[in-house]
Amino acid sequence: LIAITLAYKSRLSFIFGIGLITIISWPRGTSVTYFPYTEAGDARFDYFKKIVDVAPVNLLMTQYTSDLTNAGLAIFTMLYVDFLDTSVRYLNF
């Protein structure tokens, strides 16, 4: 797949190849699986399920508050980083 897409000068050829191999290795019943029905395969599959698991939204977001004590610091930090980025870009450091 990588060779064919490289022949057509696709910039995503390696992404296609890696994606294909990744998708092929996920199902557990095949001979090329990364998660065989063994003790090591079960441990890999349990770890994989932890990575792919979607956490509930209430664990991802913090509670809303009207306390703005750190908002000034956040805005200052954002503007300072933006100033440094702009300075480096235009002064060609």
Coordinates of C-alpha atoms in Angstrom, one line a residue:
L1 CA 0.0 0.0 0.0
I2 CA 2.8 2.4 0.8
A3 CA 4.6 1.7 -2.4
I4 CA 1.4 2.2 -4.5
T5 CA 0.5 5.5 -2.8
L6 CA 4.2 6.6 -3.2
A7 CA 4.0 5.9 -6.9
Y8 CA 1.1 8.3 -7.1
K9 CA 3.1 10.8 -5.1
S10 CA 0.8 10.9 -2.1
R11 CA 2.1 12.7 0.9
L12 CA 0.0 10.5 3.2
S13 CA 1.3 7.2 2.0
F14 CA 3.0 6.3 5.3
I15 CA -0.1 7.3 7.3
F16 CA -2.2 5.0 5.1
G17 CA 0.2 2.1 5.6
I18 CA 0.5 2.5 9.3
G19 CA -3.3 3.0 9.6
L20 CA -3.9 -0.2 7.6
I21 CA -1.5 -2.3 9.8
T22 CA -3.0 -0.8 12.9
I23 CA -6.6 -1.6 11.9
I24 CA -5.7 -5.1 10.8
S25 CA -3.9 -5.9 14.1
W26 CA -6.9 -4.9 16.3
P27 CA -9.3 -7.8 15.8
R28 CA -8.5 -10.6 18.2
G29 CA -9.5 -13.6 16.1
T30 CA -6.9 -13.2 13.3
S31 CA -3.4 -14.7 12.9
V32 CA -1.8 -11.2 12.8
T33 CA -3.4 -9.8 15.9
Y34 CA -1.5 -7.9 18.6
F35 CA -4.0 -9.2 21.2
P36 CA -4.0 -13.0 20.9
Y37 CA -6.1 -15.1 23.4
T38 CA -3.1 -15.6 25.7
E39 CA -2.2 -14.2 29.1
A40 CA 0.1 -11.6 27.5
G41 CA -2.6 -10.8 24.8
D42 CA -5.2 -10.3 27.5
A43 CA -3.0 -7.9 29.4
R44 CA -2.3 -5.9 26.2
F45 CA -6.0 -5.8 25.4
D46 CA -6.9 -4.6 29.0
Y47 CA -4.3 -1.8 28.7
F48 CA -5.6 -1.0 25.2
K49 CA -9.2 -0.7 26.6
K50 CA -7.9 1.8 29.2
I51 CA -6.3 4.0 26.6
V52 CA -9.3 4.0 24.2
D53 CA -11.9 4.4 27.0
V54 CA -13.8 7.7 26.8
A55 CA -14.0 9.5 30.2
P56 CA -17.3 11.1 31.2
V57 CA -17.5 14.9 30.6
N58 CA -17.8 15.7 34.3
L59 CA -14.3 14.3 34.9
L60 CA -12.8 16.3 32.1
M61 CA -14.2 19.8 32.8
T62 CA -13.9 21.7 36.0
Q63 CA -16.8 23.4 37.8
Y64 CA -17.8 26.8 36.5
T65 CA -16.9 29.6 38.9
S66 CA -17.2 33.4 38.7
D67 CA -13.9 33.8 40.6
L68 CA -11.6 35.6 38.1
T69 CA -8.4 35.9 40.3
N70 CA -6.3 33.9 37.8
A71 CA -7.8 35.3 34.6
G72 CA -5.4 38.3 34.6
L73 CA -2.4 36.0 35.0
A74 CA -3.7 33.8 32.1
I75 CA -4.2 36.8 29.8
F76 CA -0.8 38.2 30.7
T77 CA 0.9 34.8 30.0
M78 CA -0.9 34.5 26.7
L79 CA 0.1 38.0 25.5
Y80 CA 3.7 37.5 26.7
V81 CA 4.0 34.2 24.7
D82 CA 2.4 35.9 21.7
F83 CA 4.9 38.8 22.0
L84 CA 7.8 36.4 22.1
D85 CA 6.5 34.4 19.1
T86 CA 6.0 37.6 17.1
S87 CA 9.4 38.9 18.0
V88 CA 11.2 35.7 17.0
R89 CA 9.3 35.5 13.8
Y90 CA 10.0 39.0 12.6
L91 CA 13.5 39.4 13.9
N92 CA 14.5 35.9 12.4
F93 CA 16.2 34.6 15.5

